[in-house]
Short mmCIF file of C-alpha atoms in Angstrom, two decimals:
data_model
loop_
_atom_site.label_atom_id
_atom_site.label_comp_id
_atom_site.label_asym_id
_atom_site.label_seq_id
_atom_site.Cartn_x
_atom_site.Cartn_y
_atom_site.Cartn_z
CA UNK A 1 1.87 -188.41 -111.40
CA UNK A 2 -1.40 -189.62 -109.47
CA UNK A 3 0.69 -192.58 -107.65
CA UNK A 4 2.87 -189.45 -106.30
CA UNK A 5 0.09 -187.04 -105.50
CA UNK A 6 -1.46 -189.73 -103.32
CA UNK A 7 1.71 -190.25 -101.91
CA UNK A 8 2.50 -186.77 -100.90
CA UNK A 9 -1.39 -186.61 -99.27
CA UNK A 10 -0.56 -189.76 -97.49
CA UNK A 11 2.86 -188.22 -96.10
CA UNK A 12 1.23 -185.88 -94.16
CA UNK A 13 -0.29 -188.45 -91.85
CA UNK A 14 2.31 -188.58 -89.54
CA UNK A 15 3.19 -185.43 -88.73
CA UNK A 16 -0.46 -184.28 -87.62
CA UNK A 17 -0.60 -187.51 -85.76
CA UNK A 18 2.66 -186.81 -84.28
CA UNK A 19 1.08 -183.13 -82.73
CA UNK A 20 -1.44 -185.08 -80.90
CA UNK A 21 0.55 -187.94 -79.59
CA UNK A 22 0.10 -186.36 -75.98
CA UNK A 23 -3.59 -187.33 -76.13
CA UNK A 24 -2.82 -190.73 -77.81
CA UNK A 25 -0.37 -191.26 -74.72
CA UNK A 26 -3.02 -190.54 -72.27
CA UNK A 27 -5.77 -192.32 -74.16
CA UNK A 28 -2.94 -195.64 -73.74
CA UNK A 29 -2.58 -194.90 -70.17
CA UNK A 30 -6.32 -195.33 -70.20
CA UNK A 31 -6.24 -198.51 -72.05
CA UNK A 32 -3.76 -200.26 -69.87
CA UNK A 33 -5.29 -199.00 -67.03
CA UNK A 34 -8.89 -200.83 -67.91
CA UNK A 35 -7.36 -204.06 -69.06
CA UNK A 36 -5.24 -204.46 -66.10
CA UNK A 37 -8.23 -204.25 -64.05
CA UNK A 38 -10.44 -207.01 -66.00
CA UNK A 39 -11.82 -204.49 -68.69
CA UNK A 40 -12.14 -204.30 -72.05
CA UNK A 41 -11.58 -201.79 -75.19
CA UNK A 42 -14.13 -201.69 -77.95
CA UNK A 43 -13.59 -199.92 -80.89
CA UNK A 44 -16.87 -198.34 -82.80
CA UNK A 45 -17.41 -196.91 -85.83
CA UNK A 46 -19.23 -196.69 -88.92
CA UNK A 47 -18.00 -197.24 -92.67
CA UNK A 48 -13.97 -197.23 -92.90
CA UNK A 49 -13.59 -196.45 -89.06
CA UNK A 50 -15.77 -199.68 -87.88
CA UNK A 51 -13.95 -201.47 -90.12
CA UNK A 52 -10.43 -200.70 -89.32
CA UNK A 53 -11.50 -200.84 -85.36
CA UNK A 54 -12.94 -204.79 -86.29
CA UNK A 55 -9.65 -205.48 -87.99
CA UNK A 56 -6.97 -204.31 -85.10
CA UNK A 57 -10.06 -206.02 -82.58
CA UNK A 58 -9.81 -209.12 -84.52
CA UNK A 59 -5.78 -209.14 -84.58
CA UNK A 60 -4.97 -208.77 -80.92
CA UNK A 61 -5.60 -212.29 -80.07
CA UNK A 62 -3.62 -213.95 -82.91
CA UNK A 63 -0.85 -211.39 -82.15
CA UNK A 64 -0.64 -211.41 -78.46
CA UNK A 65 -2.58 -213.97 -77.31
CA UNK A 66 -5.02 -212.34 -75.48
CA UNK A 67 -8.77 -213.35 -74.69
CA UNK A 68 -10.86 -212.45 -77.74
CA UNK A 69 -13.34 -210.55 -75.43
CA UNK A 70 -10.60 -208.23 -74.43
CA UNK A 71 -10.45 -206.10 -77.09
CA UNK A 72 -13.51 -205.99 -79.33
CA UNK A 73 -15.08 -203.93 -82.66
CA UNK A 74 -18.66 -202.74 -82.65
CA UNK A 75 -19.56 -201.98 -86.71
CA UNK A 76 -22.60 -199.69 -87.05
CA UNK A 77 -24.49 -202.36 -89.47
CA UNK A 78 -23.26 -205.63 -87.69
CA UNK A 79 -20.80 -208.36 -89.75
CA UNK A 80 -22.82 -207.18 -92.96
CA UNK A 81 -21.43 -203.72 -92.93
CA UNK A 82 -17.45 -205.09 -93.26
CA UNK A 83 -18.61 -206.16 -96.82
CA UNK A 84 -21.70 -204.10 -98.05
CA UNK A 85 -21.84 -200.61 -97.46
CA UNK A 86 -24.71 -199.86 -95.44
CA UNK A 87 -24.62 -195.89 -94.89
CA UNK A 88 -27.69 -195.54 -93.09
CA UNK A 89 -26.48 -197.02 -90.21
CA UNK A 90 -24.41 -194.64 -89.24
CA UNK A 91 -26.99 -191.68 -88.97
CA UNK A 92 -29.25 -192.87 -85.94
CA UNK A 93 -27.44 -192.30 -82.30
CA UNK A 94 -30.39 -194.52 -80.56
CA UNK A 95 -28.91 -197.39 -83.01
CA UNK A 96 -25.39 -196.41 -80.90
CA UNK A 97 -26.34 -196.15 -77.34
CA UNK A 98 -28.14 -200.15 -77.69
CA UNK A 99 -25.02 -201.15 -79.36
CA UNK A 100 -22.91 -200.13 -76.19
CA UNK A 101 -26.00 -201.36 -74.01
CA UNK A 102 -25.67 -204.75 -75.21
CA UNK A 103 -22.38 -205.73 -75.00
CA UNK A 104 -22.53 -204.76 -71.21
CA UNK A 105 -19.71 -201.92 -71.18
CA UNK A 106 -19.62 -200.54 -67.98
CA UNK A 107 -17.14 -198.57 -65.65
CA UNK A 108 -13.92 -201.29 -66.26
CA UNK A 109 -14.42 -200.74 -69.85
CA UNK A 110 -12.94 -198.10 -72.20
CA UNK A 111 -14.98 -197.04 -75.63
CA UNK A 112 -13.01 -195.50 -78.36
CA UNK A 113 -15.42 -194.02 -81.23
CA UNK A 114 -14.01 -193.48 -84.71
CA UNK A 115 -15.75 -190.66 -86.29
CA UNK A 116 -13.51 -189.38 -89.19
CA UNK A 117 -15.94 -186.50 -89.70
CA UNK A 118 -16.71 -185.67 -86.07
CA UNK A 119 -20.16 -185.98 -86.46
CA UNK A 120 -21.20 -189.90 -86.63
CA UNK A 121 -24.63 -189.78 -84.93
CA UNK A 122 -23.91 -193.69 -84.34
CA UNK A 123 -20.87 -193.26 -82.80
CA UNK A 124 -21.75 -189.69 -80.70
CA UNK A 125 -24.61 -192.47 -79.41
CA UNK A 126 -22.27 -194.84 -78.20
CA UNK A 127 -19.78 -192.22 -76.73
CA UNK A 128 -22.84 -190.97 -74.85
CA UNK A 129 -23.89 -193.84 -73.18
CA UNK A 130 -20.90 -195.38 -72.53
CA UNK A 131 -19.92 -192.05 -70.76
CA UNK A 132 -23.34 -192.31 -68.85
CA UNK A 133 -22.86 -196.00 -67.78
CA UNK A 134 -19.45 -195.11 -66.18
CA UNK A 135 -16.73 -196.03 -68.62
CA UNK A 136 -13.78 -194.71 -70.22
CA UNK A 137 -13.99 -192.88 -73.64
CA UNK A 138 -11.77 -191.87 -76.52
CA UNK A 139 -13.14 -189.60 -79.33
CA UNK A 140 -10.95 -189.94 -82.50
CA UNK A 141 -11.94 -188.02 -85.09
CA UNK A 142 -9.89 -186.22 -88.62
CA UNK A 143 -12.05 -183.08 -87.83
CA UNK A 144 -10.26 -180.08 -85.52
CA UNK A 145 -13.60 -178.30 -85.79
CA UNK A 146 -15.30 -181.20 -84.09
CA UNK A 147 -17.56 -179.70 -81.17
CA UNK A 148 -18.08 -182.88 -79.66
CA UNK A 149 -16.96 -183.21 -75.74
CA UNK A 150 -17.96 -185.03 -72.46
CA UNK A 151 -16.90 -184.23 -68.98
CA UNK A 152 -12.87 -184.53 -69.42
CA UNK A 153 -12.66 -186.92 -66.13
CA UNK A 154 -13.56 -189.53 -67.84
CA UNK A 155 -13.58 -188.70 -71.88
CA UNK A 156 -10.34 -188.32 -73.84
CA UNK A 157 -10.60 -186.05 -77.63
CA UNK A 158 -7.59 -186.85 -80.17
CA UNK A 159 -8.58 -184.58 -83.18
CA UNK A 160 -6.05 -185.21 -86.03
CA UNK A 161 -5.81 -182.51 -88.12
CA UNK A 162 -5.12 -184.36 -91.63
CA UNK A 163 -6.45 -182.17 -94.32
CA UNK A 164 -9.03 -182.57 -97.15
CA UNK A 165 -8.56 -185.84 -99.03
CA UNK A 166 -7.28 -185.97 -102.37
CA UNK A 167 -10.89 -187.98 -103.58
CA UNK A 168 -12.90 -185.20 -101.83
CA UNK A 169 -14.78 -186.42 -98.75
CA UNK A 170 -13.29 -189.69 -99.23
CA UNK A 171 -12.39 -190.84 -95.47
CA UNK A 172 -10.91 -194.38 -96.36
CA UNK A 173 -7.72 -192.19 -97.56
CA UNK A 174 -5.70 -190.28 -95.31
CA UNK A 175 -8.38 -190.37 -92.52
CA UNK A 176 -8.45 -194.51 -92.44
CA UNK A 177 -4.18 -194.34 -92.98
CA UNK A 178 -4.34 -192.23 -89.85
CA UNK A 179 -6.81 -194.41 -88.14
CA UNK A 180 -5.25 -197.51 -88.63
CA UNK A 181 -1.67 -195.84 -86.95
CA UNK A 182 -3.42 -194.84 -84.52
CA UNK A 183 -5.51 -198.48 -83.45
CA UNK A 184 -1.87 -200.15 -84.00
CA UNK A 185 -0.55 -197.56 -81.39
CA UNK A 186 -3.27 -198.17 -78.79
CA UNK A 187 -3.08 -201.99 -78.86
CA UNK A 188 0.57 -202.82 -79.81
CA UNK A 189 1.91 -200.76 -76.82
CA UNK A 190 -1.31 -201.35 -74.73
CA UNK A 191 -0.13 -205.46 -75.34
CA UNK A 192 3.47 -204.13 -74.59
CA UNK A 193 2.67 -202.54 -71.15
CA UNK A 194 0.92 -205.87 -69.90
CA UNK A 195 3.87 -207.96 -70.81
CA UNK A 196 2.93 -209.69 -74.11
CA UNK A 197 6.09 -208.39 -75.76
CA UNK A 198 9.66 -209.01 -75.21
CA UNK A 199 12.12 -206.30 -77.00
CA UNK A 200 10.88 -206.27 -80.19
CA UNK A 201 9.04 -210.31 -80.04
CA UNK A 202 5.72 -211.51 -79.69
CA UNK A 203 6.23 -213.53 -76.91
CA UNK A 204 2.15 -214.39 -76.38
CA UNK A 205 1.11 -214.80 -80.18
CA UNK A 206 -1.34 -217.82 -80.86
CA UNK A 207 0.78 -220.15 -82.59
CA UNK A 208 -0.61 -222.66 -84.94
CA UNK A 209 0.78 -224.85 -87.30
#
C-alpha cells in the first residue's frame, strides 16, 4: 500500500512539469544561447537541489564530452554538503552572492538556482548577484506562491506546481523527482542543440575502456 501511495505522489510530476514546459523551453533557449557564445551554466542549490544540480554538472562531460568548466554545480556547504547534511548553509544569502563572485560568472554565463521551497536565502543570494553582474538566470522552484522575481530581460521563473509531499516537507520526494527531469531537460537537449547528439546517440561521450 505505501510502495503505491508513493507511486501515485510521484505520478503527478509530470503533468505539472508538463504546464510549465513553455518556461523550461525558453530557459533552454537561454542555455544554448550562453554556451554557444563561450559561457557557462551553473547549477546552485542547497540540500537535495545542490545535489541533484552537482550530479547532472558532473555527468555532462562523461556524456557528451564537453569541457568540465562548461557546465558546473555550486552546493551551498562545498563537497562536504553532498554527504553530510549541513542545513545552515542554506540560510545566509551573503554566503550566495561570494559563491557566484568567485567562480567569475559574468554576462556569458547563465545561473539556474534550485530552491524547492522558493525561499533559499543561499540561492535568492546567488540569483541576485548573478543578475547584478550581468548574467542569465533561471529560478526553479516547487512553490507557485514563490514571490521571488528579477527584471524579466534577463531572469527566467519555472514554478512547478507539485503538491505537498507525501513525508511532509520532505523536498528530496516529488520536488527532487521533478528537479532531476527538469536538469536532464536543460542539458540533454542543451548538448543536443550544439551537436553532441546524433538521433538518439551520444556521438561526443568520453569513452574509456
Amino acid at each position: 500500500r505505501l510502495v503505491k501511495t508513493m507511486l501515485d505522489e510521484e505520478s503527478r510530476t509530470i503533468p505539472a512539469i508538463r504546464a510549465q514546459a513553455r518556461p523550461i523551453a525558453r530557459a533552454i533557449g537561454w542555455i544554448v544561447s550562453a554556451l554557444k557564445r563561450g559561457g557557462r551554466l551553473f547549477y546552485i542549490g542547497a540540500g537535495t537541489s545542490g545535489r541533484i544540480g552537482v550530479l547532472d554538472a558532473s555527468e555532462s562531460p562523461p556524456t557528451f564530452g564537453c569541457d568540465p568548466e562548461m557546465v558546473q554545480g555550486i552546493m551551498a556547504g562545498g563537497w562536504r554538503a553532498l554527504y553530510q547534511s549541513l542545513e545552515s548553509a542554506e540560510d545566509d544569502p551573503e554566503y550566495g552572492r561570494q559563491a557566484v563572485r568567485d567562480r567569475g560568472i559574468g554576462k556569458k554565463d547563465i545561473l539556474v538556482g534550485i530552491a524547492a521551497s522558493g525561499s533559499t536565502p543561499f540561492v535568492l543570494g546567488a540569483l541576485e548577484e548573478a543578475h547584478r553582474l550581468g548574467a542569465r538566470t533561471v529560478f526553479l522552484t516547487f512553490n507557485p506562491a514563490s514571490s521571488f522575481i528579477l527584471h524579466p530581460s534577463s531572469f527566467i521563473k519555472i514554478a512547478i506546481a507539485t503538491g505537498p509531499e507525501a513525508l511532509t516537507g520532505s523536498t528530496r520526494l516529488k520536488a527532487g523527482t521533478a528537479t532531476k527531469l527538469v536538469l536532464n531537460m536543460f542539458s540533454t537537449i542543451a548538448m543536443i542543440r550544439l551537436g553532441k547528439v546524433r538521433s538518439n546517440l551520444m556521438v561526443a561521450l568520453d569513452a574509456s575502456c
